PDB file of C-alpha atoms in Angstrom:
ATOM      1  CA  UNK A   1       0.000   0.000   0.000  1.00 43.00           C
ATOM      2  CA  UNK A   2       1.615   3.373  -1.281  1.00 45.00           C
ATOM      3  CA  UNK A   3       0.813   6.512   0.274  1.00 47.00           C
ATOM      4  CA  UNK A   4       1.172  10.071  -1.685  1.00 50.00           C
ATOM      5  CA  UNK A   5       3.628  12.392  -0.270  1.00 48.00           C
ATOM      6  CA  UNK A   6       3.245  15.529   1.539  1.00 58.00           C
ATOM      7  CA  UNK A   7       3.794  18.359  -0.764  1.00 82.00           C
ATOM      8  CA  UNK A   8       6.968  20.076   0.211  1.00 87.00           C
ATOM      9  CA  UNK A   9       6.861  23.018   2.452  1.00 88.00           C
ATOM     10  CA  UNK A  10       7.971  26.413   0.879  1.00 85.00           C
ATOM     11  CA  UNK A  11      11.253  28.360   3.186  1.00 86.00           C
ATOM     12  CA  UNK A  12      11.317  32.005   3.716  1.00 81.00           C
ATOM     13  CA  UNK A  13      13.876  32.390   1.347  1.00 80.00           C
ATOM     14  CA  UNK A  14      11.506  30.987  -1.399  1.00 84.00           C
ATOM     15  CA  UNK A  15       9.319  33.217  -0.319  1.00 82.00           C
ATOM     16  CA  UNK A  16      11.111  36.606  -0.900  1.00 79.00           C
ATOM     17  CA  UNK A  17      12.610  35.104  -4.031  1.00 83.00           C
ATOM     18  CA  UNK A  18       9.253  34.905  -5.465  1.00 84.00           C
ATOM     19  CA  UNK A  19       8.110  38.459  -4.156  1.00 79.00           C
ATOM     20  CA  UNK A  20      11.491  39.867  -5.530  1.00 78.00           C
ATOM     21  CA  UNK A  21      10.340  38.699  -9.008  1.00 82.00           C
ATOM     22  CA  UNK A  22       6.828  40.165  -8.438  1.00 80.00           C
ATOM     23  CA  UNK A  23       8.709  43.108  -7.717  1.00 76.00           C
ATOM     24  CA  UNK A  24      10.748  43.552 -10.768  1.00 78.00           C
ATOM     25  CA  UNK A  25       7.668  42.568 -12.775  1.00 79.00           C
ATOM     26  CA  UNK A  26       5.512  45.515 -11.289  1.00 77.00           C
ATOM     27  CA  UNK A  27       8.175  47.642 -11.745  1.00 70.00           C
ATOM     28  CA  UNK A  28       8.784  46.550 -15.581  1.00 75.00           C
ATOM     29  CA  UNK A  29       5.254  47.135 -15.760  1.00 77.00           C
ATOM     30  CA  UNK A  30       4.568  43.060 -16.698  1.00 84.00           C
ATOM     31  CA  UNK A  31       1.789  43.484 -13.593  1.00 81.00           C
ATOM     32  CA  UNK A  32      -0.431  46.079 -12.705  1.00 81.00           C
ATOM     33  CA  UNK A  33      -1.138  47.556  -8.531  1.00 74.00           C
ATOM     34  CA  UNK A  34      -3.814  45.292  -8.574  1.00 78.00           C
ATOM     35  CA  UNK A  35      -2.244  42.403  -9.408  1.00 83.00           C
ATOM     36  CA  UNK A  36       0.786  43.079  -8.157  1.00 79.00           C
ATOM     37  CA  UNK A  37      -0.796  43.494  -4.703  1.00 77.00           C
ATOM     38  CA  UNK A  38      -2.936  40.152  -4.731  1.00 84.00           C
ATOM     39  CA  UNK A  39      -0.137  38.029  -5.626  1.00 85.00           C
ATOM     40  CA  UNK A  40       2.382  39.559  -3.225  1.00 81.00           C
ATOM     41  CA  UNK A  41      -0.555  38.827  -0.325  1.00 82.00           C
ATOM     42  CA  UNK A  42      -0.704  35.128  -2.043  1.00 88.00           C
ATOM     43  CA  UNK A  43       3.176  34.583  -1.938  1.00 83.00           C
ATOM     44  CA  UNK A  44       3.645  35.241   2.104  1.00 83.00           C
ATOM     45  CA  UNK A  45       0.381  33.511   2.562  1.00 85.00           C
ATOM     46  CA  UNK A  46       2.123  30.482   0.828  1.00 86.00           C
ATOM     47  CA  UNK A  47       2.380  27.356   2.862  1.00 89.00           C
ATOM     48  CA  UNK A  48       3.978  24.839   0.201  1.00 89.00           C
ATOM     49  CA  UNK A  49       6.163  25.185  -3.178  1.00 87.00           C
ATOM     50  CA  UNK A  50       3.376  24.280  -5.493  1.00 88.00           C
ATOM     51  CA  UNK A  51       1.431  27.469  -4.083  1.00 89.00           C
ATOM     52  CA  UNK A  52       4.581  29.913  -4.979  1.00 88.00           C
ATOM     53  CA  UNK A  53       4.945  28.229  -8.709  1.00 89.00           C
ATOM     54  CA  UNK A  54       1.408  29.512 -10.195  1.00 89.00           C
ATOM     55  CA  UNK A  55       2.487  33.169  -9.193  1.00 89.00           C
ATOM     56  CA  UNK A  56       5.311  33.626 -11.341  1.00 89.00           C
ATOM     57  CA  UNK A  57       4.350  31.134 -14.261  1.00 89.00           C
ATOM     58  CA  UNK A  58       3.601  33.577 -16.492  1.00 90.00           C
ATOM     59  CA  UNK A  59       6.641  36.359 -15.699  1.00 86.00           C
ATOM     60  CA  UNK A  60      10.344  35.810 -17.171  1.00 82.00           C
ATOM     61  CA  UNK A  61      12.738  34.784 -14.110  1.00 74.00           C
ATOM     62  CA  UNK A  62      14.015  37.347 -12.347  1.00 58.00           C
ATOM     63  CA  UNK A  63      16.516  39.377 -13.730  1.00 45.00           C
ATOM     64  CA  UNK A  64      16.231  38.415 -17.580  1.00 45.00           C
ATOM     65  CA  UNK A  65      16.300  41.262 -19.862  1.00 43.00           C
ATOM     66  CA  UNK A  66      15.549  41.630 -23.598  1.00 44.00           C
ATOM     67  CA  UNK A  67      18.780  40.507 -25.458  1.00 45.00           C
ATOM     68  CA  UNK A  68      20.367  44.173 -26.811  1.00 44.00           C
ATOM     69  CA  UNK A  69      24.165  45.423 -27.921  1.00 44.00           C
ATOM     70  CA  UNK A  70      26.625  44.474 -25.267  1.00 44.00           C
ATOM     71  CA  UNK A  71      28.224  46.794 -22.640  1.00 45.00           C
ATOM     72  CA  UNK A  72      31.680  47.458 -23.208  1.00 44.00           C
ATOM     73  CA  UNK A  73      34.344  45.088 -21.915  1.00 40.00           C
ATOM     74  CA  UNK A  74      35.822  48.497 -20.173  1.00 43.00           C
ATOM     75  CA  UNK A  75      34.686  51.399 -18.937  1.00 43.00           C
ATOM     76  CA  UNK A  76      35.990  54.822 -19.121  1.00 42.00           C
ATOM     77  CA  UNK A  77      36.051  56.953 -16.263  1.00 45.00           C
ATOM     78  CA  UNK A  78      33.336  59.417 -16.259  1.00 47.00           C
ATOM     79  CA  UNK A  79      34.387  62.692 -18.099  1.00 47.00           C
ATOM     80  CA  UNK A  80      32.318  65.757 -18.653  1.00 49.00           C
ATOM     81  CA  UNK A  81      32.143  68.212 -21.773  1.00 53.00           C
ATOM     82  CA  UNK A  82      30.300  67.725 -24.715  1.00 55.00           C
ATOM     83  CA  UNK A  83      33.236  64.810 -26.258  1.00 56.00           C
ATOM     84  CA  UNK A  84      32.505  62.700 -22.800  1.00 76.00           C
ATOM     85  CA  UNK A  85      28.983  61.804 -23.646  1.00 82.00           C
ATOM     86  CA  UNK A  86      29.264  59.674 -26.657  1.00 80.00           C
ATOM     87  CA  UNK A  87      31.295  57.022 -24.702  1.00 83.00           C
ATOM     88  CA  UNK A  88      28.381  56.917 -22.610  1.00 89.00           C
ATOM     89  CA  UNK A  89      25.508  55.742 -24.535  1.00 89.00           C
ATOM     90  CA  UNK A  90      24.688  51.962 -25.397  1.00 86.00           C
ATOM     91  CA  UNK A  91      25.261  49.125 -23.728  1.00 85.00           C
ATOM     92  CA  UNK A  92      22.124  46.943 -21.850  1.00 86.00           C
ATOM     93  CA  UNK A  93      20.306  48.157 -18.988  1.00 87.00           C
ATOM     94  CA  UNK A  94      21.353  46.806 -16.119  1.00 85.00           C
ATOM     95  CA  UNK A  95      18.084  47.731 -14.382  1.00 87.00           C
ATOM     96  CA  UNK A  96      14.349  48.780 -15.390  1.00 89.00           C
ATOM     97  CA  UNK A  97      12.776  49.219 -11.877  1.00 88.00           C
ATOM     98  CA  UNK A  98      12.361  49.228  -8.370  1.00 89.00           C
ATOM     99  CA  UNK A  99       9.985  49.131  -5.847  1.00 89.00           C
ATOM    100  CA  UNK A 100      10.339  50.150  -1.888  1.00 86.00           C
ATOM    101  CA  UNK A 101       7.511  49.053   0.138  1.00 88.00           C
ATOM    102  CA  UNK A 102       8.267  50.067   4.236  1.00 85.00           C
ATOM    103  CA  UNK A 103      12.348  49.381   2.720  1.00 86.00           C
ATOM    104  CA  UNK A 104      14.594  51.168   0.285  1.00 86.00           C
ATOM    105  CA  UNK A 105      16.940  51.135  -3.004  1.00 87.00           C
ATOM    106  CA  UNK A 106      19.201  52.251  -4.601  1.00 89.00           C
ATOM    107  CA  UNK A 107      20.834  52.756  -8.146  1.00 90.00           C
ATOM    108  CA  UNK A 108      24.433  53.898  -8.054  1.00 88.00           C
ATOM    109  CA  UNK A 109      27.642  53.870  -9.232  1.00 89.00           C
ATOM    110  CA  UNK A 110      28.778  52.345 -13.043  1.00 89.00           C
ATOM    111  CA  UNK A 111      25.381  51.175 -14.146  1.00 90.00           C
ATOM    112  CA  UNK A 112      23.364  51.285 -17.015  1.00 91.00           C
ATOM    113  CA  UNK A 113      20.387  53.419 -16.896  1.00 92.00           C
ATOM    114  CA  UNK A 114      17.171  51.882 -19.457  1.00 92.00           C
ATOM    115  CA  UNK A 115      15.045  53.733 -21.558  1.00 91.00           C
ATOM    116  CA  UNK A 116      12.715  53.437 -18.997  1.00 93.00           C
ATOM    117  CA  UNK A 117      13.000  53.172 -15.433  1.00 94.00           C
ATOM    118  CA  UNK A 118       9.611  52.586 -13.098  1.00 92.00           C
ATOM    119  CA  UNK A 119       9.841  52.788  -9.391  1.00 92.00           C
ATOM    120  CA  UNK A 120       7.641  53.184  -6.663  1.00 90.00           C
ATOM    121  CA  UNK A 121       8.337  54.154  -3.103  1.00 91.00           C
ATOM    122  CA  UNK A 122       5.885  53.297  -0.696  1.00 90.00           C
ATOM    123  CA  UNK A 123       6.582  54.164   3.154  1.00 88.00           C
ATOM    124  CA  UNK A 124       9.950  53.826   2.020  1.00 87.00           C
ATOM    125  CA  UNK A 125      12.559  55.326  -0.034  1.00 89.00           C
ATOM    126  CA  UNK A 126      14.461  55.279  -3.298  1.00 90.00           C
ATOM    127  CA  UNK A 127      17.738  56.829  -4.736  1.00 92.00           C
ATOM    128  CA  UNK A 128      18.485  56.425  -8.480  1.00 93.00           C
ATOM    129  CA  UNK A 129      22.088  58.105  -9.328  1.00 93.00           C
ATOM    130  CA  UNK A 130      22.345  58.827 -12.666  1.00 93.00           C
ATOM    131  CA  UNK A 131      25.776  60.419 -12.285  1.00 92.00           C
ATOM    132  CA  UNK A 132      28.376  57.950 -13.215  1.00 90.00           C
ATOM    133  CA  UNK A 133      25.943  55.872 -14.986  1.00 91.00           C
ATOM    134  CA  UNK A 134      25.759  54.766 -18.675  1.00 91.00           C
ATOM    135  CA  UNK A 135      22.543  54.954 -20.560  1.00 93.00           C
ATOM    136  CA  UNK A 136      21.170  52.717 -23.000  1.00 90.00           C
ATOM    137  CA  UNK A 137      19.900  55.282 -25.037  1.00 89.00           C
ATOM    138  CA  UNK A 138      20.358  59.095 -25.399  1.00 91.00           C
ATOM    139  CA  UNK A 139      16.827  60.047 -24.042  1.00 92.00           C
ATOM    140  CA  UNK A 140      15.470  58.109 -21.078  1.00 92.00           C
ATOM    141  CA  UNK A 141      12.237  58.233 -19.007  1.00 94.00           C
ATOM    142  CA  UNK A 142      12.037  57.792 -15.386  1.00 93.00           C
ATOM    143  CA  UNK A 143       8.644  57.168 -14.234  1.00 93.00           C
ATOM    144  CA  UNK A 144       8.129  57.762 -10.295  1.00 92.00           C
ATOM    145  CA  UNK A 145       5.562  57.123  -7.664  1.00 90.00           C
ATOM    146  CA  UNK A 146       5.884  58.305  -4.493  1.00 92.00           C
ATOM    147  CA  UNK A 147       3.300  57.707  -1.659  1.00 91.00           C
ATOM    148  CA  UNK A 148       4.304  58.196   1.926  1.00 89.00           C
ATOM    149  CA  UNK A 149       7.835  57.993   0.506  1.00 89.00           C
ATOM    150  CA  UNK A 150      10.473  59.620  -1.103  1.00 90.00           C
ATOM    151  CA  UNK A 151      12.245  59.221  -4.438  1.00 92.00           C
ATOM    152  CA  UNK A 152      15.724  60.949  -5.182  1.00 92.00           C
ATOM    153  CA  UNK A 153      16.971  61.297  -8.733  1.00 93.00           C
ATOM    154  CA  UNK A 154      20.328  62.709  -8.965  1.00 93.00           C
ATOM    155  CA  UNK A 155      21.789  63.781 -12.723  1.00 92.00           C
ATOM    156  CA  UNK A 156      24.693  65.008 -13.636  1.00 91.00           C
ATOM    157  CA  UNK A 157      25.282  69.000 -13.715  1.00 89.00           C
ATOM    158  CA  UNK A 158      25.556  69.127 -17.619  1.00 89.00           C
ATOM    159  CA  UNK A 159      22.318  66.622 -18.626  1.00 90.00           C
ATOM    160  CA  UNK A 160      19.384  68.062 -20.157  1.00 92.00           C
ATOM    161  CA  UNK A 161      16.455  67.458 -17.746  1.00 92.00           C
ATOM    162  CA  UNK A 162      12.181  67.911 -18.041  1.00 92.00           C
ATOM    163  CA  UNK A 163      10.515  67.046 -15.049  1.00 91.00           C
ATOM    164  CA  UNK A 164       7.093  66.711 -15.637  1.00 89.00           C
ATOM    165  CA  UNK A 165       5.283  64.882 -12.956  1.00 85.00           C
ATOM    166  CA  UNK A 166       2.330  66.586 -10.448  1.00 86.00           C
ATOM    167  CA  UNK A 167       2.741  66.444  -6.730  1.00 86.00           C
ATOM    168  CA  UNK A 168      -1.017  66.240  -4.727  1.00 87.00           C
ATOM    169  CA  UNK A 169      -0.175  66.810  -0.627  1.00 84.00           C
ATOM    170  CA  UNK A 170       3.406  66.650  -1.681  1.00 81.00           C
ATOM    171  CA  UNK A 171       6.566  67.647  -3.741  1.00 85.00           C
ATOM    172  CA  UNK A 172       7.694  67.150  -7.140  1.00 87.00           C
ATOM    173  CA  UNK A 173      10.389  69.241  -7.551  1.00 84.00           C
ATOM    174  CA  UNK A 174      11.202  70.865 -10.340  1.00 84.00           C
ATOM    175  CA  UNK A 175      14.053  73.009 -10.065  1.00 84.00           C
ATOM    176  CA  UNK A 176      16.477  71.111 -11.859  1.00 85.00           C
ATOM    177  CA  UNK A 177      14.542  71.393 -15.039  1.00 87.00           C
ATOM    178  CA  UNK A 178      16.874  72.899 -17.757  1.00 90.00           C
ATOM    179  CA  UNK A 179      19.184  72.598 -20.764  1.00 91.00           C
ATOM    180  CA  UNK A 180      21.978  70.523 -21.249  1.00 88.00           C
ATOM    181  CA  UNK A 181      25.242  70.637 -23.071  1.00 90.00           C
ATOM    182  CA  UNK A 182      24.936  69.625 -26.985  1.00 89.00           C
ATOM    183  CA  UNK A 183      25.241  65.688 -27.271  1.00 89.00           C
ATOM    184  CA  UNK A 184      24.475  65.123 -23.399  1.00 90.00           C
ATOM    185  CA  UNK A 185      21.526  62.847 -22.207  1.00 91.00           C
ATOM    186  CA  UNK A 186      17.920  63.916 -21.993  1.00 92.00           C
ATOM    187  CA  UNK A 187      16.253  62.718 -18.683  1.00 94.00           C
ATOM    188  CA  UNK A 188      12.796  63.128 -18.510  1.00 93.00           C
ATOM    189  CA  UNK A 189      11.122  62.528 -15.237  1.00 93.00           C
ATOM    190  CA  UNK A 190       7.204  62.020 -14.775  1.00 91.00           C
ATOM    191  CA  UNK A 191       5.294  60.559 -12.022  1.00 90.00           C
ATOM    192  CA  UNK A 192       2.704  61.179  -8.926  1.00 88.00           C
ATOM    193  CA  UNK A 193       3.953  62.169  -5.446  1.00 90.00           C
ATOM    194  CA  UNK A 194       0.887  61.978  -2.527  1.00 90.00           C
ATOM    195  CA  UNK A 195       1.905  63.157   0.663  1.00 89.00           C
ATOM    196  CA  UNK A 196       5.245  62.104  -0.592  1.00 88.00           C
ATOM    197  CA  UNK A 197       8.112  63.663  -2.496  1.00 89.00           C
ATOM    198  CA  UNK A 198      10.157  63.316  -5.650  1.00 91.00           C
ATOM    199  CA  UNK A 199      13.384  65.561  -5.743  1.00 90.00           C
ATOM    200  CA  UNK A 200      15.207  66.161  -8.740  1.00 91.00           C
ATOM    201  CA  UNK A 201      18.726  67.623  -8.153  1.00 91.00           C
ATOM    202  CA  UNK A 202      22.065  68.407 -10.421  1.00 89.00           C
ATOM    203  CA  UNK A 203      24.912  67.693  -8.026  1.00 83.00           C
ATOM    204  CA  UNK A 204      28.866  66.560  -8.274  1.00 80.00           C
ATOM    205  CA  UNK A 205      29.899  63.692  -7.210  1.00 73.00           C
ATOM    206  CA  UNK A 206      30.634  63.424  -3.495  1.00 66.00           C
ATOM    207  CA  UNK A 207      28.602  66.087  -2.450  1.00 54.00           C
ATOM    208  CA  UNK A 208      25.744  67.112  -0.027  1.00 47.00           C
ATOM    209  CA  UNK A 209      22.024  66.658  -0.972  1.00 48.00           C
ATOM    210  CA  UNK A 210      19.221  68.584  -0.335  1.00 50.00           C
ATOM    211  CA  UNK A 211      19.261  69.851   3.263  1.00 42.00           C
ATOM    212  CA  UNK A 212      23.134  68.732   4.060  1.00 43.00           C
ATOM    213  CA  UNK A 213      22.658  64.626   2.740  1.00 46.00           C
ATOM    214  CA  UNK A 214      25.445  62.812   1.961  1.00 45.00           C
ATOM    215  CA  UNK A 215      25.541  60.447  -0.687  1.00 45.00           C
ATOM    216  CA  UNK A 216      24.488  56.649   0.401  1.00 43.00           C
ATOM    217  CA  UNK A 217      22.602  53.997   1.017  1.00 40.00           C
ATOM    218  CA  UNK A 218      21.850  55.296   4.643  1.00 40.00           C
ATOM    219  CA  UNK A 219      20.376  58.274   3.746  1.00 49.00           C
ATOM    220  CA  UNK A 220      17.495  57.268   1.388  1.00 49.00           C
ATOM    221  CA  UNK A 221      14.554  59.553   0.972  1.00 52.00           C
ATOM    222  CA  UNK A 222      11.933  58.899   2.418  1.00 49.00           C
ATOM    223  CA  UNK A 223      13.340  56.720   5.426  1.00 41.00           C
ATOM    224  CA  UNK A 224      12.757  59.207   7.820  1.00 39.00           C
ATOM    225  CA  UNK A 225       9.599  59.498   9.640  1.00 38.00           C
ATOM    226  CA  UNK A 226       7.937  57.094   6.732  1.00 38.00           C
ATOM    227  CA  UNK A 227       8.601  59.275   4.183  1.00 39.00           C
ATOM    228  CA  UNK A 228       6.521  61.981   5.499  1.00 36.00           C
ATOM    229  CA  UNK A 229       7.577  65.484   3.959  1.00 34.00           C
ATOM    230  CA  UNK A 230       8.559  68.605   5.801  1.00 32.00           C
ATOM    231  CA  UNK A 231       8.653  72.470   5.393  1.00 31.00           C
ATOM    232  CA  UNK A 232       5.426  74.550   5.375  1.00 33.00           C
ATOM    233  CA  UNK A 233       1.854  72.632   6.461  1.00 31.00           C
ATOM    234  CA  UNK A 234       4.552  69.514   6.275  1.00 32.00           C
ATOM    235  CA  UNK A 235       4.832  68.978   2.360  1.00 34.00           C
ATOM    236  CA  UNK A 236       7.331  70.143  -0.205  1.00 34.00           C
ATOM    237  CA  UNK A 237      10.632  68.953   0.592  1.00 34.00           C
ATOM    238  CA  UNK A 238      11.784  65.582   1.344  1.00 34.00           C
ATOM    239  CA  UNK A 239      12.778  64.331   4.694  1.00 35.00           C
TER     240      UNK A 239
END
């Protein structure tokens, strides 16, 4: 007499590897809120493997990316001038998204910015450093949502920037709107902030944010307080 196995029990780790590719797929726009939301709720209310595999069935695994030209072998240090730029354009994104839910992220250093980036920053807090970065192509589109949170998008000082997005109970600054040097990349940022904050800054390397911030992971927007914005009635600038 045979008896059928017990379906094996899903770990934690299996867990947050599945939301992690949820994640990526919200923020590559493969799910919408709605979906995104029930199938995150589904994945920690998982007991067993075989209720994690239907939730990601349909999504590439995490961290494929359309094939494209290949980065270069080496980098060049990061230059400025209108002669710089063209080394910095091609390559494959290394990234399309992020999402912060109560957490953080961040996008630094030599990486390769897409076409299009989507992120969302609930009750948390999101930093996407454009400075030293590569771009896929010479105009890109950052698409932020900020609720409760704070994003952070830092360009370089010679980039041409349009920030487009509307701010209800919150910030989306647009100071850093402006014209760039001829051949430099056109970032275009659009988005929502409610009772949150998206800050748009030109700023060298190494130095000070808005209201004295240093560069780093530590300092995400947004992780303060929630997220929740200060200056007059409490909205407008990021905390």
């Amino acid at each position: 007499m045979t008896s059928e196995l017990p379906e094996m029990r899903a770990s934690d780790a299996e867990r947050d590897q599945v939301a992690e590719a949820l994640r990526e797929a919200f923020a590559e726009g493969r799910l919408n809120t709605a979906e995104f939301e029930e199938r995150l709720e589904a994945v920690y209310g998982a007991r067993t493997r075989g209720e994690l595999t239907p939730l990601v069935r349909d999504l590439p695994p995490s961290g494929t990316v359309p094939a494209g030209p290949a980065a270069p072998a080496e980098r060049s240090p990061v230059r400025s001038g209108t002669a710089a730029w063209a080394d910095r354009f091609g390559g494959t994104a290394s990234s399309r998204g992020g999402v912060a839910v109560m957490s953080g992220f961040v996008r630094k250093g030599r990486w390769t910015a897409p076409r299009a980036f989507t992120c969302l920053a609930f009750w948390g807090g999101a930093s996407i450093d454009l400075r030293q970065a590569r771009f896929e192509d010479r105009e890109i589109v950052i698409r932020a949502t900020a609720v409760m949170g704070g994003v952070e998008v830092l360009v370089p000082e010679d980039a041409e920037v349009v920030v487009e997005g509307i701010g209800i109970m919150g910030g989306f600054d647009q100071s850093a709107t402006g014209d760039g040097v001829p051949g430099a990349v056109r970032v275009r940022v659009t988005g929502f902030a409610f009772w949150g904050g998206v800050s748009v800054e030109r700023k060298p390397l190494g130095g000070s944010g808005k209201r004295g911030r240093e560069d780093g992971p530590g300092n995400l927007p947004g992780r303060s307080g929630h997220g929740r914005l200060h200056g007059d009635g409490g909205r407008g600038e990021l905390g």
